[in-house]
Each structure stands twice: as C-alpha cells, then as structure tokens.
Coordinates of C-alpha atoms in Angstrom, one line a residue:
M227 CA 4.9 55.9 -25.4
E228 CA 4.9 52.5 -23.6
S229 CA 7.0 52.5 -20.4
H230 CA 9.5 49.8 -19.4
C231 CA 10.6 48.8 -16.0
P232 CA 14.3 47.9 -16.0
G233 CA 15.0 44.4 -14.9
K234 CA 11.5 43.2 -15.2
T235 CA 10.7 40.9 -18.1
H236 CA 7.2 39.7 -17.4
D237 CA 4.3 39.4 -14.9
V238 CA 3.6 35.9 -13.4
T239 CA 0.0 35.1 -14.3
N240 CA -2.1 32.0 -14.9
Q241 CA 0.0 29.9 -12.4
V242 CA -2.0 27.6 -10.1
P243 CA -1.8 28.3 -6.3
P244 CA -0.5 25.3 -4.2
L245 CA -3.3 23.0 -3.0
A246 CA -3.3 23.2 0.8
D247 CA -5.5 23.7 3.9
Y248 CA -8.4 21.5 2.8
N249 CA -9.7 18.4 4.5
L250 CA -8.7 15.1 2.9
F251 CA -11.5 13.2 4.6
E252 CA -14.4 15.7 4.3
S253 CA -13.7 16.3 0.6
D254 CA -13.9 12.6 -0.2
A255 CA -17.6 11.6 -0.4
A256 CA -16.9 8.0 -1.3
L257 CA -14.5 7.5 1.6
A258 CA -16.8 9.2 4.2
A259 CA -19.8 7.1 3.1
A260 CA -17.7 3.9 3.3
V261 CA -16.5 4.7 6.8
D262 CA -20.1 5.0 8.0
R263 CA -21.2 2.0 6.0
D264 CA -18.5 -0.3 7.3
G265 CA -19.0 0.4 11.0
A266 CA -16.2 2.9 11.6
G267 CA -18.4 6.0 12.2
W268 CA -17.0 6.1 15.8
H269 CA -13.6 7.0 14.2
R270 CA -15.0 9.8 12.0
D271 CA -13.8 12.7 14.3
A272 CA -10.3 11.3 14.3
L273 CA -10.3 11.0 10.5
Q274 CA -11.6 14.5 10.1
R275 CA -8.9 15.9 12.4
Y276 CA -6.2 13.9 10.6
G277 CA -7.6 14.9 7.2
A278 CA -7.2 18.5 8.0
A279 CA -3.8 18.2 9.7
L280 CA -2.2 16.5 6.7
T281 CA -2.8 19.4 4.3
T282 CA -1.3 22.2 6.4
P283 CA 1.7 23.7 4.6
D284 CA 4.1 22.6 7.3
I285 CA 3.0 19.0 7.1
L286 CA 2.9 18.9 3.3
A287 CA 6.5 20.1 3.4
L288 CA 7.5 17.0 5.3
A289 CA 6.9 14.8 2.3
D290 CA 9.3 16.8 0.1
L291 CA 11.9 17.0 2.7
A292 CA 11.9 13.3 3.5
N293 CA 12.3 12.4 -0.1
R294 CA 15.0 15.0 -0.9
H295 CA 17.1 14.1 2.1
T296 CA 17.3 10.4 1.8
P297 CA 18.6 7.9 4.4
E298 CA 22.3 7.5 4.9
L299 CA 24.1 4.4 6.0
F300 CA 27.1 4.5 8.3
T301 CA 28.6 1.0 8.6
H302 CA 31.3 2.0 11.2
S303 CA 31.8 4.4 14.0
P304 CA 34.7 6.9 14.1
R305 CA 36.6 4.3 16.2
G306 CA 36.1 1.5 13.6
E307 CA 33.3 -0.4 15.3
R308 CA 30.7 -2.0 13.1
I309 CA 27.4 -0.1 13.8
D310 CA 25.3 -0.3 10.6
A311 CA 23.6 2.9 11.7
L312 CA 21.0 4.7 9.5
E313 CA 20.5 8.5 9.7
F314 CA 17.2 10.0 8.6
H315 CA 16.2 13.6 8.1
P316 CA 14.0 14.8 11.0
S317 CA 11.0 15.0 8.7
W318 CA 11.0 11.2 8.5
H319 CA 10.6 10.8 12.2
T320 CA 7.9 13.5 12.2
L321 CA 6.0 11.4 9.6
L322 CA 6.4 8.3 11.7
A323 CA 5.3 10.1 14.8
L324 CA 2.1 11.2 13.0
L325 CA 1.3 7.6 12.0
R326 CA 1.9 6.4 15.6
R327 CA -0.3 9.1 17.1
E328 CA -3.2 7.9 14.9
G329 CA -2.7 4.3 16.0
L330 CA -2.3 3.2 12.4
L331 CA 0.3 0.6 13.3
A332 CA -2.0 -1.5 15.4
L333 CA -5.5 -0.1 15.7
P334 CA -7.6 -3.3 15.0
F335 CA -5.5 -5.2 17.4
S336 CA -4.9 -2.6 20.1
D337 CA -8.6 -1.4 20.1
P338 CA -10.6 -4.3 18.7
Q339 CA -14.2 -3.3 17.9
R340 CA -16.6 -3.3 15.0
G341 CA -15.2 -1.3 12.1
A342 CA -11.6 -1.0 13.5
M343 CA -10.1 -2.4 10.3
A344 CA -12.1 0.0 8.2
A345 CA -11.0 2.9 10.5
R346 CA -7.4 2.0 10.2
C347 CA -7.5 1.5 6.4
A348 CA -9.2 4.9 6.0
G349 CA -6.5 6.6 8.1
Y350 CA -3.8 4.8 6.1
Y351 CA -5.4 6.0 2.9
L352 CA -5.3 9.6 4.1
H353 CA -1.6 9.4 5.0
A354 CA -0.9 7.7 1.6
Q355 CA -1.9 11.0 0.0
L356 CA 0.8 12.8 1.8
E357 CA 3.9 10.5 1.8
S358 CA 4.3 6.8 0.8
G359 CA 7.8 5.8 2.1
S360 CA 6.8 6.1 5.7
L361 CA 4.0 3.6 5.1
C362 CA 6.4 0.8 4.4
P363 CA 7.6 0.0 8.0
L364 CA 4.1 0.8 9.2
T365 CA 2.6 -1.9 7.0
M366 CA 5.2 -4.5 8.0
T367 CA 4.8 -3.8 11.7
F368 CA 1.0 -4.0 11.4
A369 CA 1.1 -7.2 9.4
S370 CA 3.5 -8.9 11.8
I371 CA 1.1 -8.6 14.8
P372 CA -1.2 -11.5 13.9
V373 CA 1.9 -13.7 13.3
L374 CA 3.5 -12.7 16.6
Q375 CA 0.3 -13.2 18.5
R376 CA 0.7 -16.9 17.9
E377 CA 3.9 -16.8 20.0
P378 CA 2.4 -15.9 23.4
A379 CA 5.6 -15.7 25.3
L380 CA 7.4 -13.6 22.8
F381 CA 4.4 -11.4 22.1
E382 CA 4.0 -10.6 25.8
T383 CA 7.4 -8.9 25.7
L384 CA 6.5 -6.9 22.5
R385 CA 2.8 -6.0 22.9
D386 CA 3.2 -2.6 24.6
K387 CA 5.9 -1.6 22.2
L388 CA 3.7 -2.5 19.2
Y389 CA 0.5 -1.0 20.5
T390 CA 1.9 2.3 21.8
R391 CA 1.1 5.6 20.1
Q392 CA 4.5 7.0 20.8
H393 CA 7.3 7.0 18.2
D394 CA 10.7 6.1 19.5
P395 CA 13.5 6.9 16.9
R396 CA 16.4 5.7 19.1
D397 CA 18.5 2.8 17.9
L398 CA 18.7 0.8 21.1
P399 CA 18.0 -2.8 22.4
L400 CA 14.3 -3.4 22.6
A401 CA 14.2 -3.5 26.4
Q402 CA 15.3 0.1 26.4
K403 CA 12.7 1.4 23.9
A404 CA 9.2 2.6 24.2
S405 CA 8.0 1.5 20.8
M406 CA 9.3 -0.7 18.0
M407 CA 8.9 -1.4 14.3
I408 CA 9.2 -4.7 12.5
G409 CA 10.4 -5.5 8.9
M410 CA 10.7 -8.4 6.6
G411 CA 13.6 -10.4 5.1
M412 CA 12.4 -12.9 2.5
T413 CA 14.0 -12.5 -1.0
E414 CA 17.5 -13.5 -2.0
K415 CA 19.6 -12.8 -5.1
Q416 CA 18.8 -16.1 -6.8
G417 CA 15.1 -16.3 -6.2
G418 CA 13.2 -13.0 -5.8
S419 CA 9.5 -14.0 -5.5
D420 CA 10.5 -17.7 -5.5
V421 CA 11.4 -17.8 -1.8
R422 CA 11.6 -21.6 -1.9
S423 CA 15.0 -21.2 -3.6
N424 CA 16.4 -19.4 -0.5
Q425 CA 19.7 -20.5 0.8
T426 CA 20.1 -18.8 4.1
R427 CA 20.7 -21.4 6.9
A428 CA 19.7 -21.5 10.5
F429 CA 21.6 -23.6 13.1
A430 CA 20.3 -24.4 16.6
A431 CA 22.3 -22.2 19.0
G432 CA 21.4 -24.0 22.3
N433 CA 20.6 -27.4 23.7
G434 CA 17.2 -27.6 22.0
S435 CA 15.7 -26.7 18.6
G436 CA 12.2 -26.0 17.3
R437 CA 9.6 -23.4 18.1
G438 CA 10.8 -20.7 20.5
A439 CA 14.4 -21.9 20.4
P440 CA 17.4 -19.7 19.5
Y441 CA 19.3 -20.2 16.2
R442 CA 22.3 -18.7 14.4
L443 CA 21.5 -17.5 10.9
V444 CA 24.1 -17.5 8.1
G445 CA 23.3 -16.1 4.6
H446 CA 21.9 -13.0 3.0
K447 CA 18.9 -11.1 1.9
W448 CA 18.8 -9.1 -1.4
F449 CA 15.9 -6.9 -0.2
F450 CA 15.7 -6.2 3.5
S451 CA 12.8 -3.9 4.4
A452 CA 13.5 -1.8 6.2
P453 CA 16.9 -2.3 7.8
Q454 CA 16.4 0.4 10.5
C455 CA 13.5 -1.7 12.1
D456 CA 13.9 -3.0 15.6
A457 CA 13.4 -6.6 14.4
H458 CA 12.6 -8.6 11.2
L459 CA 10.8 -11.7 10.3
V460 CA 13.2 -13.7 8.2
L461 CA 13.0 -16.9 6.2
A462 CA 15.8 -19.5 6.5
R463 CA 16.4 -23.2 6.3
T464 CA 17.2 -25.5 9.2
G465 CA 19.1 -28.7 8.9
D466 CA 16.1 -30.9 9.9
H467 CA 13.5 -29.8 7.3
E468 CA 13.4 -29.2 3.5
G469 CA 10.9 -26.4 4.0
L470 CA 11.8 -22.9 5.1
S471 CA 11.3 -21.7 8.7
C472 CA 10.4 -18.3 10.0
F473 CA 12.6 -16.5 12.5
F474 CA 12.3 -13.4 14.7
V475 CA 15.6 -11.5 14.2
P476 CA 16.0 -8.5 16.5
R477 CA 18.4 -5.6 15.6
F478 CA 20.2 -6.3 19.0
A479 CA 21.0 -9.7 20.4
P480 CA 19.6 -10.7 23.8
D481 CA 22.9 -9.7 25.5
G482 CA 22.5 -6.1 24.2
S483 CA 25.1 -6.3 21.6
K484 CA 24.4 -5.4 18.0
N485 CA 23.1 -8.5 16.2
A486 CA 25.3 -9.9 13.5
V487 CA 23.2 -8.5 10.6
Q488 CA 25.5 -6.5 8.4
I489 CA 24.0 -3.9 6.0
Q490 CA 26.0 -4.1 2.8
R491 CA 24.4 -1.1 1.1
L492 CA 21.1 0.7 0.7
K493 CA 19.2 0.4 -2.5
N494 CA 19.2 3.3 -4.9
K495 CA 15.5 3.2 -5.7
L496 CA 13.3 4.8 -8.3
G497 CA 10.8 5.9 -5.7
N498 CA 10.0 5.4 -2.0
R499 CA 13.2 7.3 -1.4
S500 CA 12.4 8.5 2.1
N501 CA 12.4 4.9 3.3
A502 CA 15.5 2.7 3.5
S503 CA 15.8 -0.7 1.7
G504 CA 19.0 -2.6 2.1
E505 CA 21.0 -5.7 1.3
V506 CA 22.2 -7.6 4.3
E507 CA 24.3 -10.6 5.3
F508 CA 23.8 -12.7 8.4
L509 CA 27.0 -13.7 10.1
D510 CA 25.8 -16.1 12.9
A511 CA 23.0 -13.6 13.6
Y512 CA 20.7 -14.4 16.5
G513 CA 17.1 -15.4 15.6
M514 CA 14.2 -17.2 17.4
L515 CA 12.1 -19.7 15.5
I516 CA 8.5 -18.7 15.3
G517 CA 5.8 -21.1 14.0
D518 CA 6.5 -24.7 13.3
E519 CA 9.9 -25.7 11.9
G520 CA 9.7 -26.1 8.1
R521 CA 6.5 -24.1 7.9
G522 CA 7.9 -20.6 7.5
V523 CA 6.1 -19.8 4.2
P524 CA 2.6 -20.5 5.6
T525 CA 3.6 -18.6 8.8
I526 CA 4.6 -15.5 7.0
I527 CA 1.8 -15.7 4.4
E528 CA -0.5 -14.4 7.0
M529 CA 1.7 -11.3 7.1
A530 CA 1.7 -11.1 3.3
N531 CA -2.1 -11.0 3.2
Y532 CA -2.2 -7.8 5.2
T533 CA 0.6 -6.2 3.3
R534 CA -1.2 -6.9 0.0
L535 CA -4.2 -5.0 1.3
D536 CA -2.0 -2.1 2.2
C537 CA -0.5 -2.1 -1.3
V538 CA -4.0 -1.7 -2.7
I539 CA -4.7 1.2 -0.2
G540 CA -1.4 2.8 -0.9
S541 CA -2.0 2.8 -4.6
A542 CA -5.5 4.1 -4.2
G543 CA -4.1 6.9 -2.0
L544 CA -1.6 7.9 -4.7
M545 CA -4.5 7.9 -7.3
R546 CA -6.6 10.1 -5.0
A547 CA -3.7 12.5 -4.4
A548 CA -3.0 12.8 -8.1
L549 CA -6.7 13.2 -8.9
V550 CA -7.3 16.1 -6.5
Q551 CA -4.1 17.8 -7.7
A552 CA -5.3 17.4 -11.3
I553 CA -8.8 18.8 -10.6
H554 CA -7.4 21.7 -8.6
H555 CA -5.0 22.5 -11.4
A556 CA -7.7 22.3 -14.0
R557 CA -10.0 24.6 -12.0
H558 CA -7.3 27.4 -11.9
R559 CA -5.4 27.1 -15.1
S560 CA -6.7 28.7 -18.3
A561 CA -5.8 27.8 -21.8
F562 CA -7.3 29.0 -25.1
G563 CA -9.7 31.3 -23.3
R564 CA -11.2 29.0 -20.7
H565 CA -10.3 27.2 -17.5
L566 CA -9.2 23.7 -18.3
A567 CA -12.0 22.3 -16.1
D568 CA -14.6 24.0 -18.4
Q569 CA -13.3 22.3 -21.6
P570 CA -15.2 19.2 -22.6
L571 CA -12.3 16.9 -23.4
M572 CA -10.5 17.8 -20.1
R573 CA -13.7 17.2 -18.2
N574 CA -13.9 13.8 -19.8
V575 CA -10.3 13.0 -18.7
L576 CA -11.0 14.2 -15.1
A577 CA -14.3 12.4 -14.8
D578 CA -12.7 9.2 -16.0
L579 CA -9.9 9.5 -13.5
A580 CA -12.5 10.3 -10.8
L581 CA -14.4 7.1 -11.6
E582 CA -11.2 5.0 -11.4
S583 CA -10.3 6.6 -8.0
E584 CA -13.7 6.1 -6.5
A585 CA -13.8 2.4 -7.7
A586 CA -10.4 1.8 -6.0
T587 CA -11.7 3.5 -2.8
V588 CA -14.9 1.5 -2.4
L589 CA -12.9 -1.7 -3.2
F590 CA -10.3 -1.4 -0.5
M591 CA -12.9 -0.4 2.1
R592 CA -14.9 -3.5 1.1
L593 CA -11.8 -5.6 1.5
A594 CA -11.2 -4.0 5.0
R595 CA -14.7 -5.3 6.0
A596 CA -13.8 -8.8 4.7
F597 CA -10.7 -8.9 6.8
E598 CA -12.9 -8.4 9.9
D599 CA -15.6 -10.9 8.8
A600 CA -13.7 -13.6 6.8
A601 CA -14.2 -16.2 9.5
N602 CA -18.0 -15.7 9.5
A603 CA -19.2 -16.3 5.9
P604 CA -17.9 -17.9 2.6
E605 CA -18.5 -14.7 0.7
E606 CA -16.3 -12.7 3.1
R607 CA -13.6 -15.3 2.8
A608 CA -13.7 -14.9 -1.0
W609 CA -13.3 -11.1 -0.8
R610 CA -10.3 -11.6 1.5
R611 CA -8.6 -14.5 -0.2
I612 CA -9.6 -14.2 -3.8
V613 CA -10.4 -10.5 -4.4
T614 CA -7.5 -9.1 -2.4
P615 CA -4.7 -10.5 -4.6
A616 CA -6.7 -9.6 -7.7
A617 CA -7.1 -6.1 -6.4
K618 CA -3.4 -5.9 -5.5
Y619 CA -2.6 -6.8 -9.1
W620 CA -5.1 -4.5 -10.8
V621 CA -5.3 -1.4 -8.7
C622 CA -1.5 -1.2 -8.3
K623 CA -1.2 -1.5 -12.1
R624 CA -3.8 1.2 -12.7
A625 CA -1.9 3.6 -10.5
L626 CA 1.0 3.8 -13.0
E627 CA -1.2 4.9 -15.9
F628 CA -3.3 7.0 -13.5
T629 CA -0.4 9.1 -12.1
G630 CA 1.0 9.6 -15.6
E631 CA -2.3 10.9 -16.9
A632 CA -2.7 13.2 -13.9
M633 CA 0.8 14.5 -14.4
E634 CA -0.1 15.3 -18.0
V635 CA -3.0 17.5 -16.8
W636 CA -0.3 19.7 -15.2
G637 CA 1.7 19.8 -18.3
G638 CA 5.4 20.7 -17.9
N639 CA 4.8 21.8 -14.4
G640 CA 4.0 18.3 -13.5
Y641 CA 7.2 16.9 -14.8
V642 CA 9.5 18.8 -12.5
E643 CA 10.4 17.9 -9.0
E644 CA 9.3 21.1 -7.4
G645 CA 5.7 19.9 -7.4
P646 CA 4.3 16.6 -6.1
M647 CA 3.3 14.9 -9.4
A648 CA 6.8 13.6 -10.2
R649 CA 7.0 12.0 -6.8
F650 CA 3.6 10.4 -7.2
Y651 CA 4.7 9.0 -10.5
R652 CA 7.9 7.6 -9.1
E653 CA 6.1 6.0 -6.2
A654 CA 3.5 4.3 -8.4
P655 CA 5.4 1.2 -9.5
V656 CA 6.5 0.0 -6.1
N657 CA 3.2 -1.5 -4.9
S658 CA 2.9 -3.5 -8.1
I659 CA 6.4 -5.1 -7.5
W660 CA 6.5 -5.4 -3.7
E661 CA 4.9 -8.3 -1.9
G662 CA 4.3 -10.3 -5.1
S663 CA 4.5 -9.1 -8.7
G664 CA 1.5 -9.1 -11.0
N665 CA 2.0 -12.6 -12.3
V666 CA 2.4 -13.9 -8.7
M667 CA -0.9 -12.2 -7.6
C668 CA -2.8 -13.6 -10.6
L669 CA -1.6 -17.1 -10.1
D670 CA -2.5 -16.8 -6.4
V671 CA -6.1 -15.8 -7.5
L672 CA -6.4 -19.1 -9.4
R673 CA -5.0 -21.0 -6.5
A674 CA -7.3 -19.4 -4.0
M675 CA -10.3 -20.2 -6.2
E676 CA -9.3 -23.8 -6.4
R677 CA -8.8 -24.1 -2.7
E678 CA -12.0 -22.1 -1.7
P679 CA -14.6 -23.2 -4.3
E680 CA -17.5 -22.7 -1.8
A681 CA -16.3 -19.1 -1.1
A682 CA -15.9 -18.4 -4.8
Q683 CA -19.5 -19.7 -5.5
A684 CA -20.9 -17.5 -2.8
L685 CA -19.2 -14.4 -4.2
F686 CA -20.3 -15.0 -7.7
A687 CA -23.9 -15.7 -6.5
A688 CA -23.9 -12.3 -4.8
W689 CA -22.6 -10.6 -7.9
R690 CA -25.3 -12.3 -10.0
S691 CA -28.0 -10.7 -8.0
T692 CA -26.6 -7.2 -8.8
A693 CA -26.0 -8.2 -12.4
Q694 CA -29.7 -8.9 -12.9
V695 CA -30.4 -5.2 -13.5
H696 CA -27.2 -4.6 -15.6
P697 CA -26.9 -6.7 -18.7
A698 CA -23.3 -5.7 -19.3
L699 CA -22.4 -6.8 -15.8
G700 CA -24.1 -10.1 -16.3
A701 CA -22.3 -10.7 -19.6
A702 CA -19.0 -10.0 -17.9
L703 CA -19.8 -12.6 -15.3
D704 CA -20.5 -15.1 -18.1
R705 CA -17.2 -14.4 -19.8
L706 CA -15.4 -14.8 -16.5
A707 CA -17.1 -18.1 -15.8
A708 CA -16.1 -19.3 -19.3
A709 CA -12.5 -18.4 -18.7
L710 CA -12.5 -20.2 -15.4
S711 CA -13.9 -23.4 -16.9
S712 CA -11.1 -23.6 -19.6
A713 CA -8.3 -26.2 -19.5
P714 CA -5.7 -25.6 -16.8
D715 CA -2.9 -24.3 -19.2
L716 CA -5.3 -22.0 -20.9
R717 CA -6.6 -20.8 -17.5
E718 CA -3.1 -20.0 -16.3
A719 CA -2.2 -18.2 -19.5
A720 CA -5.4 -16.1 -19.0
A721 CA -4.7 -15.4 -15.3
R722 CA -4.2 -11.7 -15.7
R723 CA -7.4 -11.3 -17.7
I724 CA -9.3 -13.4 -15.1
A725 CA -7.9 -11.3 -12.2
Q726 CA -8.7 -8.1 -14.0
S727 CA -12.3 -9.3 -14.7
I728 CA -12.8 -10.2 -11.0
V729 CA -11.7 -6.7 -9.9
L730 CA -13.7 -4.8 -12.5
I731 CA -16.8 -6.8 -11.6
A732 CA -16.2 -6.3 -7.9
Q733 CA -15.8 -2.5 -8.4
A734 CA -18.8 -2.3 -10.7
T735 CA -21.1 -4.1 -8.2
L736 CA -19.9 -1.8 -5.4
L737 CA -20.5 1.3 -7.5
V738 CA -24.0 0.1 -8.4
E739 CA -24.7 -0.3 -4.7
H740 CA -23.0 2.9 -3.3
A741 CA -22.4 5.5 -6.0
P742 CA -24.8 7.6 -8.1
A743 CA -26.3 5.7 -11.0
Q744 CA -24.5 8.0 -13.6
A745 CA -21.1 7.0 -12.1
A746 CA -21.9 3.3 -11.9
D747 CA -23.3 3.2 -15.4
A748 CA -20.3 5.1 -16.8
F749 CA -17.9 2.7 -15.1
I750 CA -19.7 -0.3 -16.5
A751 CA -20.0 1.1 -20.0
T752 CA -16.3 1.9 -20.3
R753 CA -14.8 -1.1 -18.3
L754 CA -17.1 -4.0 -18.9
A755 CA -19.4 -3.5 -21.9
D756 CA -18.6 -5.3 -25.2
G757 CA -16.1 -3.4 -27.3
C758 CA -15.0 -1.0 -24.5
G759 CA -11.4 -2.1 -24.6
E760 CA -10.8 -3.8 -21.2
S761 CA -7.0 -3.8 -21.8
G762 CA -4.8 -0.9 -22.6
R763 CA -7.5 1.7 -22.5
V764 CA -6.6 5.4 -21.8
Y765 CA -8.5 7.8 -19.7
G766 CA -10.8 10.4 -21.2
T767 CA -12.9 8.0 -23.3
L768 CA -16.2 8.3 -21.4
P769 CA -19.3 8.6 -23.7
A770 CA -20.5 12.2 -24.0
A771 CA -23.9 11.2 -22.7
F772 CA -22.7 11.0 -19.1
D773 CA -22.5 14.0 -16.8
H774 CA -18.8 14.6 -16.6
A775 CA -19.1 17.7 -14.5
M776 CA -21.2 16.0 -11.9
I777 CA -18.7 13.1 -11.5
I778 CA -15.9 15.6 -11.0
A779 CA -17.8 17.7 -8.5
R780 CA -18.6 14.6 -6.5
A781 CA -14.9 13.5 -6.6
F782 CA -13.5 16.7 -5.1
A783 CA -15.8 19.4 -3.7
A784 CA -13.1 21.6 -2.1

C-alpha cells in the first residue's frame, strides 16, 4: 500500500537553480576579445575582479532591493521647512559606491590612456547586467565632464569631486562633499524632445551677464534626471538671445542655502524604479551660464553624444543579462523528456539571441574606440557621429523584443517579479525613449551624413572592402546607397530603414572581422540577405544548416 506523508502535497523538482557565482567578464568571449583588441588589456584584471564580484548572491540581491524599495520624496521637514529631500534604500548607495570604486564615472578623463574609453564601457556593460537605474546618474555625470572642462574656473572647483572613487551620499553643499553627481534638465511639458520650445527664463543676477555670470532661473522641467544630484545642467532662455543657453544649477546656492529648485513630485515609472526622476519648478533658482549665451543646445549636445553611447551599452547589457539567464534556464529545465537546451527549436531561439547579443557587444565596443579616435580620421568621426545615433535607435529597440523572448524561455517563472526577467523587461523601453526617441535618432543620422559627407564616404569605403567576400553584404550596401540618394522627403520617410541598415551592416562587418565564420554568416543570412525579413522578424528563425549549439556555447560557457 502506498504511504502518504500528512501535510506534504508534492516534491519540488525540475526547478532551475539561481544563476550566481560566475564571472560576467570571463564568460563573455566577445567582450574579452574586444577589450584586448581596443587597447584596454591593461584593465583586464579589474574587469575580471568586477565580473566576479557582481554575481555573488549578496551583490545580486542589491538589484532587487533597490527596485522594490523605491526612492521617497520629502518636500518639507517636520518643522515645515522646504527641503525637497530624497530617501533611498541603502542598496542604492551600495550600488553607486560600486560604480565609483571602479572609476566608471570618469575613467577616460581621470586616467587618460589608450583604451580608457573601451575599459570604461566594458565596466559599464558589466554593471548594466546587474542593475540599470544606478547607471542613470553615472551616465549624466560622466557625460557632463567634457562640457564642464570647457569652463576652466568652474571645473577647477569640481574636478576632484568628479574624479574621486569615493561615493558620498550626503545631501550637503558641494564645498562640504567628497564627491558629486550631475544630472540634466532639458525637457518641458510643452516640448519633450523639441527643446527649442522651452519656456524657462534666466535673468542676470549681478552686474554682468554672459559666460560665467550668475543668473536667476524661473520656469519648470517636466523630466529632471535625477533630482538628488548635486548639480544639473539646465537649458533656459535669456532676454538677450532667441536661442537657449546652458546653466550649471547646483542643488545648494553659493551661500549654502538650498537652491530654489522645488521638486513637485517623482515620476511613477514603468522601469528604472531604483532611480528617481522628478518634475521641478525653478523659483529664482541660482544658475551659472556655461558656454556662449544662446548656444545652449550645441553646448549640451556634447553631453548627449556620450549619453547616447551609454544607452547603447545599457541596452546591450540588458540583452546579455537576459541571454545568459535564458541559456542557464534552458540547460537545467526539462520538458517532454529532454533539457530545453537539447531541443532543436529552443537551440535555434537561443542561438539567434546569442547572435543579436554579440552583435550589440562588438558594436558598442567599436563605438568606444571611435570616441577616442574621432579627431584623427574621417572613418572614426563617422562611427561616432553617424553610427552612434543609429545604434542608439536600433539596439535599444531590439532590447524590447529580446528581453520578451528571453522571458518566454523561462515561461511563467519569467513573468513573476521574484526572478530578474520581469525587471529586465520593464527596463528595456527606457533607453529607446531617453535622450532622443527613435525618430529623433534616425533624423539625426541623416543630418550627420549631410554634414559629414567625407566621413560617411570613408565609412562606406571601409565597409565595401569587407563586402567583397560577402555578396549579401554588398547588396545591402547597394540598397542603402539607393535609399540615401532618393529625394529628401522620401529619404526622411525612410529614415528608420536607413538607420537600421547602417547598424546591421556595421554589425555584420564587425562579426565578419571578429567572430567565427558560422556566426557572421548566420547573422548576415538572417538580417541582410534578400527575403530574410529585415523588419518585424522574430528570434528562432536561423537556417538549420548553421551550428546552433556552437553559437550558444560561445555565448555563455559557464
């Protein structure tokens, strides 16, 4: 007779163990090769150490904690004083301290040497696989440095606080802090991406006006990222110019009092929950004009170029994180008598995801090199100025579909908040929206090509040399050239397809140069060949002739 244990309904079997205690860097062959290739081998030991640290159970738990215990806004003290204070869970500050310790807020500027940009981007990519919200203030702080360096007197007072590897969470005037973070205030209710419609005004506060002079700001920002930062770069209009000007607006005024930047509320966001985004009003807030008066958009565009690159890296990091979780799950979960990873159709899906992830990785690392070398050659300028916005458009878009597909590999377990897949999925849209939506990026690609024809020609010439041995790649280049030679209205209407083609060709040439032939051929056959469905394709449609198992094994060997 079969025995029964009272109170026990079943045994727990066929559940996948948590993925932990592996090395993010060492298990990523494409990243490790790119680090050496792009001159950052000197940083390899630090990346290996960080790659191991980020997957320990205690560190992995930080991401969940920071996103479950979201920031809180306290507008007033118990005595009724206006304080606009933000309170974060301790996990948030631990995450920021990790980023500071690795030098990811300033590495190419604080330690300039060959490969420093690639080293920093690789570290950023590793952290993106852990937690995304903490990358937002890091990105803006990093991107502000080249802008602030053009203001020598101001930068002299900020350099040490920007370059330090110590995190200082205290909400104090800058003079009393060991480190600082910088945010941005660009968009307003009526304009969004159209910042030229901004209404915030700036009035000279002293005897003089112009660069370096103090101003009083009156107006609002609909998205203020991130309001807890120690200072923000803000766009506003002065009375003397039609164009917008750029202002350095500290959280505390020079006299040590709280600056008159009132936080109206924090945004209730889909993702990026660990980080605060706010709506603010300026009530005669102190600001210092940086750059030339009326030239605020060109001044802050330099910052935007760096943030766009980080959007590409952040999305590539989400894709990589979702990929390794999907592969790990498929290697441990059985269905219909076999592990998922041993089933041909699942192998096709995983291999296709692996190709997409590797293509995103080699692309952002190539862009990192261009950010170092853009002043030296037309082709490098093209990678930085033309391919970067195209990559920001395409890779960030692909992350949405990618994370959804990886979640599906997990089945129902992926759809609940106890695991990381739901968080990855919620994080995926933000990079596509932030710092210029898809249409804005694609129009910027066309604008860059018109302004940098020599650079575009040098880039296409380099691609042509690779395409000589790949007919499908050559045909894709011909189609791109035809689209670019069409009438202006037709070209603008096709801007998304043009940007998509630029990125796919860029990724294909990089894979031809740096990945196994099977991987490059599979990517070209399914992304660029005639009839492969360049738009709206789903993952898992690789031809059966390709070695799916090899592609998966290369992607994640842990």
